[in-house]
XYZ file of C-alpha atoms in Angstrom:
588
model
C 43.907 121.541 144.854
C 47.755 120.288 144.113
C 48.235 120.771 140.543
C 48.231 117.524 139.343
C 44.656 117.155 140.588
C 42.099 117.350 138.116
C 38.543 116.085 138.285
C 36.678 117.046 135.370
C 33.790 115.757 137.169
C 32.463 114.422 140.423
C 32.810 110.696 141.595
C 31.227 108.540 144.094
C 33.077 108.657 147.456
C 31.119 106.646 149.621
C 28.993 103.966 147.606
C 25.488 102.816 149.250
C 25.648 99.123 148.364
C 23.099 96.834 150.017
C 22.465 99.260 152.933
C 26.464 99.233 153.594
C 28.885 102.073 153.106
C 31.581 100.973 151.118
C 34.732 103.803 150.100
C 35.834 104.175 146.429
C 39.447 103.493 146.534
C 39.898 105.966 143.198
C 38.421 108.672 144.934
C 40.633 108.316 147.904
C 43.797 108.047 145.880
C 42.685 111.391 144.642
C 42.343 112.937 148.177
C 45.720 111.112 149.034
C 47.290 113.168 146.748
C 46.087 116.692 147.789
C 48.540 118.301 150.074
C 46.708 121.747 150.277
C 44.138 122.241 153.248
C 40.518 121.466 152.293
C 37.351 123.532 152.591
C 34.789 120.696 152.646
C 31.264 122.085 151.698
C 28.505 118.879 152.000
C 24.650 118.975 151.523
C 22.245 117.261 152.800
C 18.642 117.535 152.503
C 15.272 115.205 151.385
C 15.592 113.607 147.824
C 14.444 115.797 144.939
C 14.942 119.158 146.625
C 17.769 120.301 144.048
C 20.755 119.701 146.114
C 22.808 118.824 142.837
C 21.871 121.681 141.288
C 23.496 124.051 143.905
C 26.501 122.016 144.232
C 27.111 122.134 140.377
C 26.986 125.806 140.714
C 29.305 125.784 143.534
C 32.048 123.778 141.346
C 31.187 126.631 138.652
C 29.832 124.094 136.358
C 26.411 123.393 134.343
C 26.496 120.009 135.242
C 28.364 117.602 136.838
C 26.541 116.181 139.883
C 23.704 114.764 138.613
C 20.112 115.939 138.679
C 17.189 113.986 138.123
C 13.987 115.287 136.390
C 11.970 112.415 138.031
C 10.142 111.655 141.476
C 13.102 108.916 141.321
C 16.426 110.176 143.700
C 19.405 110.114 141.572
C 22.291 110.786 143.663
C 23.214 107.507 145.973
C 25.585 107.559 149.086
C 28.504 110.709 148.736
C 29.855 112.081 145.862
C 32.644 114.023 145.726
C 33.972 117.161 143.290
C 37.288 118.475 144.148
C 38.117 121.905 142.471
C 40.912 124.803 143.025
C 38.824 127.247 145.453
C 37.567 130.358 143.503
C 38.727 132.656 146.665
C 41.499 131.128 148.491
C 44.838 130.341 147.090
C 46.613 126.821 148.086
C 42.979 125.942 149.186
C 40.822 122.940 147.507
C 37.067 123.366 147.714
C 35.685 119.674 148.282
C 31.976 119.332 147.476
C 30.196 116.510 148.812
C 26.782 115.810 147.391
C 24.608 113.292 149.309
C 21.772 110.899 149.061
C 18.541 112.464 149.660
C 17.160 111.599 152.778
C 13.534 109.810 152.790
C 13.833 108.329 149.559
C 10.577 105.987 149.449
C 12.652 103.259 147.697
C 15.187 103.020 150.770
C 14.979 99.684 152.764
C 16.591 100.841 155.849
C 15.615 104.219 157.136
C 18.691 103.853 159.776
C 20.740 104.781 155.990
C 19.722 107.798 156.184
C 21.207 108.940 159.588
C 24.259 107.578 158.711
C 24.323 109.745 155.586
C 23.260 112.381 157.449
C 26.021 112.192 159.940
C 29.070 111.579 157.648
C 27.866 114.942 155.634
C 28.102 116.429 159.460
C 31.425 114.688 160.299
C 33.490 115.437 157.019
C 32.518 118.992 156.560
C 33.631 122.489 157.245
C 30.113 123.967 155.816
C 27.014 121.777 156.302
C 24.136 123.022 153.808
C 20.762 122.201 154.995
C 18.424 121.720 152.313
C 14.743 121.796 152.896
C 11.748 122.891 150.875
C 8.931 125.772 151.256
C 9.834 126.660 154.879
C 11.326 125.956 158.483
C 8.741 123.671 159.650
C 8.802 121.046 162.706
C 9.313 118.510 160.352
C 12.477 119.468 158.964
C 13.530 120.391 162.440
C 12.755 116.923 163.661
C 14.728 115.619 160.518
C 17.807 117.873 161.817
C 17.206 116.540 165.061
C 19.111 113.613 163.541
C 22.260 115.721 165.108
C 21.060 114.306 168.846
C 21.922 111.204 167.923
C 25.420 112.520 166.615
C 26.125 114.181 170.465
C 27.280 110.787 171.905
C 29.351 110.335 168.530
C 31.461 113.170 168.907
C 31.455 113.559 173.027
C 34.687 112.035 174.737
C 33.570 108.549 175.462
C 36.314 108.006 177.871
C 35.171 110.537 180.210
C 33.598 109.239 183.346
C 30.942 111.492 183.485
C 29.267 111.726 180.109
C 27.042 114.687 181.338
C 30.322 116.660 182.299
C 31.694 115.423 178.397
C 28.754 116.948 176.823
C 28.841 120.103 178.575
C 32.513 120.531 177.697
C 32.124 119.582 173.976
C 33.741 121.944 171.533
C 31.287 123.156 169.044
C 34.038 125.047 167.274
C 34.813 121.937 165.740
C 31.449 121.425 164.199
C 30.725 122.559 160.592
C 28.629 125.668 159.925
C 24.997 125.492 159.116
C 23.930 126.937 156.140
C 19.926 126.522 155.808
C 18.751 126.837 152.340
C 15.116 127.096 151.716
C 14.027 126.150 148.385
C 10.722 127.284 146.460
C 10.013 129.780 149.449
C 6.583 131.571 149.179
C 6.210 132.997 152.839
C 6.623 136.500 153.162
C 9.411 137.300 155.577
C 7.725 139.271 158.397
C 7.164 138.920 162.053
C 4.275 141.106 163.603
C 4.196 143.352 160.415
C 7.915 143.852 160.369
C 10.403 142.619 157.680
C 12.600 140.329 158.999
C 15.930 138.976 157.267
C 16.213 134.992 156.548
C 18.724 134.703 159.112
C 15.984 135.952 161.928
C 13.822 133.908 160.151
C 15.894 131.198 161.270
C 17.064 132.405 164.493
C 13.066 132.656 165.275
C 12.323 129.062 164.176
C 14.876 127.709 166.320
C 13.710 130.054 169.545
C 13.161 128.166 172.599
C 9.890 128.085 174.691
C 9.494 128.923 177.816
C 8.394 125.875 180.177
C 9.425 122.516 181.905
C 6.311 120.249 181.000
C 7.350 117.254 178.251
C 5.631 118.884 175.659
C 7.583 122.111 175.811
C 11.104 119.909 176.467
C 10.464 117.498 173.465
C 9.727 120.924 171.460
C 13.035 122.696 172.696
C 15.020 119.568 172.704
C 16.143 119.650 168.893
C 16.653 123.241 168.881
C 18.623 123.002 171.895
C 20.607 120.306 169.798
C 21.025 122.896 166.622
C 22.096 125.651 168.797
C 24.539 123.877 170.585
C 26.464 122.201 167.895
C 25.911 124.586 165.106
C 26.778 128.300 166.776
C 27.298 129.532 163.173
C 24.513 129.514 161.129
C 23.171 131.216 158.100
C 19.636 131.373 155.919
C 19.116 131.685 152.403
C 15.571 131.656 150.784
C 15.281 130.922 147.401
C 12.356 131.802 144.925
C 11.058 128.968 142.062
C 13.663 128.614 139.654
C 11.471 128.615 136.850
C 7.767 127.771 135.996
C 5.774 124.536 134.808
C 8.025 122.218 132.553
C 10.840 124.022 132.646
C 11.691 122.980 136.169
C 12.293 119.679 134.553
C 14.985 120.931 132.628
C 16.981 123.366 134.966
C 20.413 122.570 133.920
C 19.912 122.880 130.487
C 18.516 126.478 131.501
C 20.525 129.977 130.986
C 20.147 132.835 133.694
C 18.261 134.974 131.389
C 15.676 131.713 131.520
C 15.995 131.827 135.337
C 13.364 133.817 137.778
C 15.817 136.854 138.174
C 15.362 136.488 142.121
C 16.290 133.124 142.094
C 19.405 133.838 140.170
C 20.296 136.653 142.886
C 19.943 134.310 145.453
C 21.732 131.863 144.302
C 24.499 134.389 143.470
C 24.466 135.357 147.253
C 24.696 131.661 148.337
C 27.653 130.782 145.958
C 29.341 134.390 147.403
C 28.590 133.602 151.218
C 29.993 129.442 150.724
C 33.030 130.620 148.823
C 33.715 133.979 151.428
C 32.973 132.511 154.487
C 33.349 128.852 154.667
C 36.293 127.462 156.997
C 39.177 125.404 156.256
C 38.247 121.937 157.667
C 40.218 121.733 161.179
C 39.929 118.938 163.923
C 40.583 119.195 167.734
C 43.437 121.276 168.608
C 43.366 123.464 165.596
C 44.783 121.050 162.923
C 44.183 121.652 159.634
C 42.828 119.192 157.420
C 44.145 118.426 153.863
C 43.449 115.513 151.375
C 45.069 112.706 153.067
C 43.882 113.450 156.730
C 40.182 113.893 154.983
C 40.929 110.485 153.570
C 41.745 109.320 156.943
C 38.856 110.636 158.120
C 36.387 109.220 155.735
C 38.081 105.738 156.207
C 37.490 106.088 159.987
C 34.235 107.258 160.232
C 32.525 104.660 157.430
C 34.588 101.779 159.206
C 32.909 102.789 162.518
C 29.086 102.971 161.077
C 29.624 99.756 159.045
C 31.026 97.900 162.438
C 27.527 99.389 164.323
C 29.271 102.160 166.305
C 29.889 105.810 165.346
C 33.044 107.494 166.209
C 33.713 109.629 169.243
C 35.598 113.181 168.378
C 38.714 111.870 170.783
C 39.253 108.724 168.838
C 38.824 109.778 165.502
C 42.110 112.091 166.115
C 43.389 109.345 167.605
C 42.968 106.957 164.468
C 44.098 109.949 162.533
C 47.219 110.523 164.664
C 48.035 106.725 164.328
C 47.486 106.565 160.619
C 49.288 109.715 159.717
C 52.190 108.929 162.316
C 52.200 105.262 161.103
C 52.744 106.655 157.360
C 55.409 109.228 158.731
C 57.160 106.661 160.441
C 57.170 104.451 157.342
C 58.388 107.138 154.949
C 61.096 107.796 157.489
C 61.892 104.011 157.062
C 62.003 104.249 153.387
C 63.799 107.494 153.135
C 66.656 105.827 155.663
C 66.755 102.529 153.648
C 67.378 104.374 150.337
C 70.278 106.768 152.237
C 71.888 103.817 153.598
C 71.883 102.019 150.178
C 73.406 104.931 148.501
C 75.670 106.100 150.713
C 76.993 102.503 152.465
C 79.077 99.988 150.873
C 79.484 96.737 152.790
C 81.979 95.910 154.605
C 82.781 99.510 156.000
C 86.675 99.613 157.111
C 85.642 100.370 160.471
C 82.643 100.128 162.763
C 82.385 103.858 163.439
C 82.651 104.782 159.899
C 78.989 102.564 159.586
C 77.676 104.398 162.953
C 78.703 107.872 161.497
C 77.136 106.971 158.271
C 73.751 105.333 160.789
C 73.508 108.909 162.526
C 73.587 111.143 159.410
C 70.793 109.058 157.601
C 68.901 108.654 161.093
C 68.715 112.213 161.539
C 67.677 112.995 157.802
C 64.678 110.032 158.605
C 63.802 111.892 161.673
C 63.366 115.254 160.050
C 61.496 113.292 157.467
C 59.312 112.198 160.390
C 59.003 115.304 162.220
C 58.017 116.787 158.648
C 55.041 114.481 157.889
C 54.290 113.492 161.715
C 50.876 114.934 163.061
C 50.365 115.495 166.636
C 53.242 113.562 168.145
C 53.009 114.992 171.480
C 54.502 112.349 173.660
C 56.733 111.483 170.857
C 55.319 107.804 170.759
C 55.926 107.582 167.416
C 59.206 108.918 167.259
C 59.885 106.438 169.886
C 58.764 103.859 167.921
C 60.792 105.438 164.385
C 63.988 105.272 166.949
C 63.333 101.982 168.032
C 63.202 100.799 164.451
C 66.136 102.642 163.211
C 68.243 101.291 165.943
C 67.173 97.609 165.410
C 68.187 98.527 161.486
C 71.601 99.528 162.993
C 72.438 96.354 164.736
C 71.071 94.399 161.531
C 73.371 96.884 159.387
C 76.241 96.010 161.804
C 75.606 92.310 161.860
C 75.239 92.558 157.547
C 78.874 94.521 157.909
C 80.176 91.587 160.403
C 79.157 89.330 157.607
C 80.038 90.770 154.633
C 83.844 91.758 156.139
C 84.131 87.642 157.150
C 83.016 86.695 153.905
C 85.347 89.163 151.922
C 88.141 88.297 154.327
C 87.663 84.644 154.232
C 87.706 85.050 150.382
C 90.906 86.867 150.312
C 92.902 84.623 152.480
C 91.577 81.785 150.404
C 93.024 83.519 147.366
C 96.286 84.915 148.931
C 97.391 81.320 150.518
C 96.587 79.019 147.930
C 100.082 78.846 146.817
C 101.193 78.127 150.188
C 98.526 75.259 150.827
C 100.150 74.049 147.084
C 103.657 74.415 148.319
C 102.734 72.431 151.458
C 101.191 69.723 149.348
C 104.378 69.335 147.171
C 106.395 69.240 150.057
C 108.397 72.308 149.678
C 108.938 72.384 152.637
C 109.379 68.658 154.016
C 113.276 69.286 154.313
C 115.639 70.354 157.059
C 115.046 74.322 157.678
C 111.671 73.685 156.126
C 110.005 75.369 159.094
C 111.784 78.381 158.924
C 110.792 78.833 155.281
C 107.270 78.274 155.802
C 107.264 80.986 158.373
C 109.266 83.454 156.383
C 106.357 82.542 153.738
C 103.626 82.841 155.836
C 104.913 86.380 156.661
C 105.181 87.536 152.998
C 102.028 86.812 152.632
C 100.399 88.091 155.770
C 101.850 91.388 154.785
C 100.425 90.989 151.663
C 96.628 90.671 153.321
C 97.422 93.724 155.562
C 98.144 95.884 152.339
C 94.853 95.175 150.713
C 92.215 97.736 151.391
C 88.425 97.419 151.998
C 88.456 94.127 154.220
C 86.003 95.660 157.005
C 86.275 95.256 160.695
C 86.667 91.260 160.675
C 90.150 91.487 159.102
C 92.183 90.669 162.082
C 89.810 88.260 163.728
C 89.275 86.251 160.478
C 93.114 86.403 159.704
C 93.219 84.816 163.385
C 90.846 81.912 162.651
C 92.765 81.070 159.621
C 95.908 81.146 161.218
C 94.750 79.131 164.110
C 93.357 76.513 161.464
C 96.630 76.167 159.977
C 98.567 75.646 162.835
C 98.532 71.661 162.772
C 99.999 72.434 159.376
C 102.957 74.373 160.796
C 103.637 71.847 163.723
C 103.380 68.935 161.145
C 106.477 70.928 159.068
C 108.022 71.601 162.681
C 108.245 67.915 163.465
C 109.831 66.932 159.796
C 112.210 69.776 159.801
C 113.280 68.346 163.496
C 113.653 64.676 162.471
C 115.573 65.243 159.027
C 117.826 67.925 160.665
C 118.980 65.526 163.192
C 120.163 63.169 160.361
C 121.261 66.324 158.242
C 123.007 67.651 161.415
C 125.526 64.427 161.397
C 126.251 64.280 158.055
C 126.819 68.031 158.144
C 129.095 67.532 161.056
C 130.998 64.647 158.959
C 131.350 66.541 156.019
C 132.611 69.592 157.920
C 135.330 67.427 159.947
C 136.499 66.373 156.269
C 136.101 69.599 154.708
C 138.010 70.833 157.853
C 141.012 68.438 157.059
C 140.841 69.172 153.417
C 140.758 72.608 154.086
C 143.839 72.115 156.643
C 145.721 70.783 153.886
C 145.153 73.074 151.348
C 145.679 75.652 153.743
C 149.221 74.176 154.383
C 149.344 73.885 150.491
C 148.710 77.450 150.559
C 151.181 78.409 152.818
C 153.984 76.584 150.989
C 152.922 77.954 147.883
C 152.937 81.379 149.624
C 156.095 81.120 151.133
C 157.751 79.457 147.907
C 156.262 82.390 146.151
C 157.725 85.046 148.896
C 161.061 83.346 148.495
C 161.190 83.796 144.831
C 159.744 87.423 145.387
C 162.427 87.782 147.497
C 164.996 86.419 145.058
C 163.532 88.402 142.041
C 163.777 91.587 143.829
C 167.440 90.619 144.755
C 168.329 90.142 141.283
C 166.443 93.415 140.414
C 168.198 95.307 143.137
C 171.322 93.839 141.549
C 170.157 94.711 138.283
C 169.523 98.389 139.645
C 172.799 98.544 141.449
C 174.792 97.840 138.346
C 172.807 100.178 136.130
C 173.313 102.486 138.514
C 177.171 102.154 138.585
C 177.190 101.780 135.099
C 175.200 105.404 134.833
C 177.699 106.644 136.968
C 180.816 105.672 135.366
C 179.295 106.722 132.098
C 178.724 110.215 133.395
C 182.095 110.071 135.305
C 183.258 109.458 131.637
C 181.457 112.153 130.336
C 181.785 114.757 133.029
C 186.141 113.638 132.430
C 185.505 114.306 128.341
C 184.019 117.070 128.798
C 186.698 118.297 131.500
C 189.125 117.242 129.128
C 187.471 119.240 126.090
C 186.946 122.015 128.233
C 191.008 122.199 129.169
C 191.862 121.310 125.558
C 189.507 124.377 124.708
C 191.240 126.446 127.318
C 194.692 125.371 126.550
C 193.836 125.791 122.542
C 192.502 129.151 123.565
C 195.494 129.947 125.403
C 197.926 129.058 122.646
C 195.581 130.578 120.215
C 196.140 134.071 122.492
C 199.478 133.295 122.667
C 200.073 133.203 119.013
C 198.018 136.064 118.436
C 200.501 137.368 121.096
C 203.857 136.325 118.967
C 201.808 137.323 115.755
C 201.064 140.988 117.256
C 204.812 141.087 118.545
C 206.248 140.068 115.133
C 204.062 142.781 113.098
C 205.110 145.461 115.590
C 208.487 144.186 115.014
C 208.170 144.259 111.035
C 206.724 147.755 111.408
C 209.533 148.902 113.410
C 211.714 147.351 111.231
C 210.204 148.905 108.314
C 210.318 152.156 109.704
C 213.925 151.867 110.569
C 214.633 151.143 106.738
C 212.627 153.988 105.293
C 214.394 156.141 108.185
C 217.624 154.394 107.076
C 217.040 155.516 103.620
C 215.958 158.453 104.194
C 219.169 159.308 105.807
C 220.972 157.600 102.809
C 219.487 159.554 100.386
């Protein structure tokens, strides 16, 4: 059982109100939350035969299913108790305790058949609880299954006999026949037999074709056909006397040891051999599928027709796959709401996101789908997703158009104000208007996130403004003609004035040229005079320098001559002096 499912006590699954079967929504909610495969054990038998006591033991509890101590039936309808399977991990054991058959207070005996049929239809192990021994009455009571044969065969077959022959008994529950307060000895012809052999002997057919024999064999044939797997348990009386009315309060030590042993073997067999509830095709039943079966069978019984096995599977397929389709759609919507921001820049971007989310949604569907062999429900999902794509594309177009319209109003509002103020009602205004339009169009194109309708909305806006442009153009043409004449006259006057100014400028330029020539001539004269003076000065300097050099040369020559004379005179004086001294020597 799923970890979050905890039933501390049983709960009514199918109520029996005024001879009408009613499902308990709270019990169905509990079933819908069980994701594990379920092993369903249902018990049917006469009222006040201890059925609820056995079911409490299977639940591992002393108390739970109501146990009466009087002759009045306690359990009404079918009660459910979901507990963890004690020996099969990841399985949930679903125990179904049924209203006692043959209640004298019951108004409609057909209700017994309905409860009986539901127990067989819903269970994977069917416990048939009777008293004392297997007798014809008990077999006749179980013969109710004969009525069930027509419910479980394929109705759509043109040959009902063929359908009956081909019915697959493997989809029926295993039969466990419990005999309470068994007092007979298990012997045949003086030989000890087992309880299972006792059951087989009780269901053995008689030879013969007479009506009495056929009547005898018919219920046994039905039991053997629809319950190929059978088991029998015999129980001694659990206690004696007044203790029986206090059974659920007695400990094992206070019970009949043989009964305690029988009870232990019964519980062990149920835990070990009870199979997972399955449907045709080997489909394992979990909580939601069991919930669907309950609803299908109860609705069919209340409408007066018990369901066929084929129709039951079809109904289950339809319900589970319809739910899988809805889960996929919800998952798709959640993904798209998280990943898509309308408007998308391009249609391809939106389609790519759709394809990604579509694949994830299909994965969710395949995970939860159930025998969608012809892909009918997958095609339905694909059709719904295609419709959602179309709807999303339309929303994307609308979102883009709205956004672009708002953006255009914002960007072009200054231009509209300028037009209203007559800014462009002047010559050349149309050209200015077009230039301004191009500027604003460029600004519009630069804005990101406009979506797929950017150009279309812009073109519609420009088309709407075409009359305004034409009006400005007409005004421009009318004003331009007058402006052109005025400008021509102004141009002529300006040309004459310009010519006068040109001539004056030429005269001024000529005067300036002449003045410049005179200035240059005077400057040249000044330069020539300066050069001449400079030359004369240089010549004088050179002459003076030459004179000085000549004077210096002459002076030097004179000084040299003077020195030479002086030297001569000195030599003459020396010679004369020498002569005087010589003469003096001679004289002396």
